[in-house]
XYZ file of C-alpha atoms in Angstrom:
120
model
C -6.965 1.142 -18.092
C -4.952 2.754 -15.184
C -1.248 3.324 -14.319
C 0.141 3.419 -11.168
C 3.262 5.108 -10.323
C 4.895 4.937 -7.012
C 7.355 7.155 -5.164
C 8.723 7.068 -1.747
C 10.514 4.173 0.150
C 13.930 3.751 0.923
C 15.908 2.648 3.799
C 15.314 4.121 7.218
C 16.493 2.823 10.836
C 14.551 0.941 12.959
C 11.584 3.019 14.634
C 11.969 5.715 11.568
C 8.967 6.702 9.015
C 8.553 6.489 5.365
C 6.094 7.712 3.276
C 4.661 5.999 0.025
C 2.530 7.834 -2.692
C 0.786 5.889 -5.501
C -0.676 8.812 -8.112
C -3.105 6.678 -10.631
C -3.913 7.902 -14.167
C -6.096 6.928 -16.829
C -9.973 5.686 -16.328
C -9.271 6.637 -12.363
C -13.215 7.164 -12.134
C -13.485 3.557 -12.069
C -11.261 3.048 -8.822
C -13.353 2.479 -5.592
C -10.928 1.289 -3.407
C -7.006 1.065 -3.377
C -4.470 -0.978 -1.387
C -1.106 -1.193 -0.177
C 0.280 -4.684 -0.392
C 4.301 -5.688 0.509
C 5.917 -8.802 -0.855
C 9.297 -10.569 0.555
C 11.098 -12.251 -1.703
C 9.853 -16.595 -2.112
C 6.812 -15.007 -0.034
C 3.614 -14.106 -1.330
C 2.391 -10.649 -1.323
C 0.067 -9.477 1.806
C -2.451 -6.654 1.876
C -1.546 -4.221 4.633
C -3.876 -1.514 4.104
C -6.566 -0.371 2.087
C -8.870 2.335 1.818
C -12.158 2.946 0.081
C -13.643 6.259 -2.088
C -15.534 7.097 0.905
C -12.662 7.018 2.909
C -13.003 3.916 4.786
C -10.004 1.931 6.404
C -8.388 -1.582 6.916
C -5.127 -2.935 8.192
C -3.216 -5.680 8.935
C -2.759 -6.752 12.263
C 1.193 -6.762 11.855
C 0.614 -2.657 11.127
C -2.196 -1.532 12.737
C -1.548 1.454 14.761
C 1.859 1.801 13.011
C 0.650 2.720 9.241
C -1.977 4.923 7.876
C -3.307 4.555 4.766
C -4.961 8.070 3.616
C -6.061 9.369 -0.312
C -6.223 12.908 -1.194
C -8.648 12.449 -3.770
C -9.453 9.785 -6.268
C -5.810 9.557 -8.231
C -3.491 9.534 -5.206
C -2.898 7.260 -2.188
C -0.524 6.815 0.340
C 0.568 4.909 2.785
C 2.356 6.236 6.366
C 4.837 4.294 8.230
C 5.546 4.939 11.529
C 7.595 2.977 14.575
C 9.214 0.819 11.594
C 10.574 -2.400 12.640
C 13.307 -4.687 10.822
C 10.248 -7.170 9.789
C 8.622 -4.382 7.474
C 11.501 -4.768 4.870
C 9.891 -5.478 1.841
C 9.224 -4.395 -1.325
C 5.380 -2.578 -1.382
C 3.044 -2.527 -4.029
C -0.293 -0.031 -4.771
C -3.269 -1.844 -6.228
C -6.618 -1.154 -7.721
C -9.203 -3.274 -5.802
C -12.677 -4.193 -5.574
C -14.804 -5.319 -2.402
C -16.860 -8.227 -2.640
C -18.310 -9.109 0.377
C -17.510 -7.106 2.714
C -13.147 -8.814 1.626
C -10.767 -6.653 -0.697
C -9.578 -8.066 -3.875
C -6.335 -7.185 -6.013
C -7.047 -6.689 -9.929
C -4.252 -6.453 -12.528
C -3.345 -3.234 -11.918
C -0.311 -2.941 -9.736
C 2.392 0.081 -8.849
C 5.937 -0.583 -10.063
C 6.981 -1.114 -6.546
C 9.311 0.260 -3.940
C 11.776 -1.086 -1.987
C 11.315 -0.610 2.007
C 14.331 -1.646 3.903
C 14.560 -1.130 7.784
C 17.839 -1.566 9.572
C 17.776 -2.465 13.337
């Protein structure tokens, strides 16, 4: 089992940064890879970022060059937002993954969320 607890967010003007942390806990020697996803609401959620143990990136086209996802070791992640635009308002997520095939994959275990809100 692991927990995920999330800090950070808020509401920030357009071309302001926010920072999100995810710190995990419990059987955190499993975790090989982590991700940032956001959800809007009626939408469904969309994988931003993720990194792997060994330190390894991905992003979303929509943030790349914008957000950077970093971990300072194996229980803490988080995610960097820069140049914020109006269209990042959402509410983000931190989730265990796993890679299969070269493609990240959510599992059940998901951050309580935080609210990102961007005002032009």
């Amino acid at each position: 089992q692991v927990q995920l607890v999330q800090s950070g967010g808020g509401l920030v003007q357009a071309g302001g940064s926010l920072r999100l942390s995810c710190a995990a806990s419990g059987s955190t020697v499993s975790i090989n890879v982590m991700g940032w996803y956001r959800q809007a609401p009626g939408k469904q959620r969309e994988l931003v970022a993720s990194i792997t143990s060994g330190g390894t990136t991905k992003y979303a086209d929509s943030v790349k060059g914008r957000f950077t996802i970093s971990r300072d070791n194996a229980k803490t992640v988080f995610l960097q937002m820069n140049s914020l635009k109006p269209e990042d308002t959402d509410v983000y997520y931190c989730n265990v993954g796993i890679i299969v095939g070269g493609s990240y994959y959510s599992t059940g275990y998901w951050g309580q969320g935080t609210q990102v809100t961007v005002s032009s």
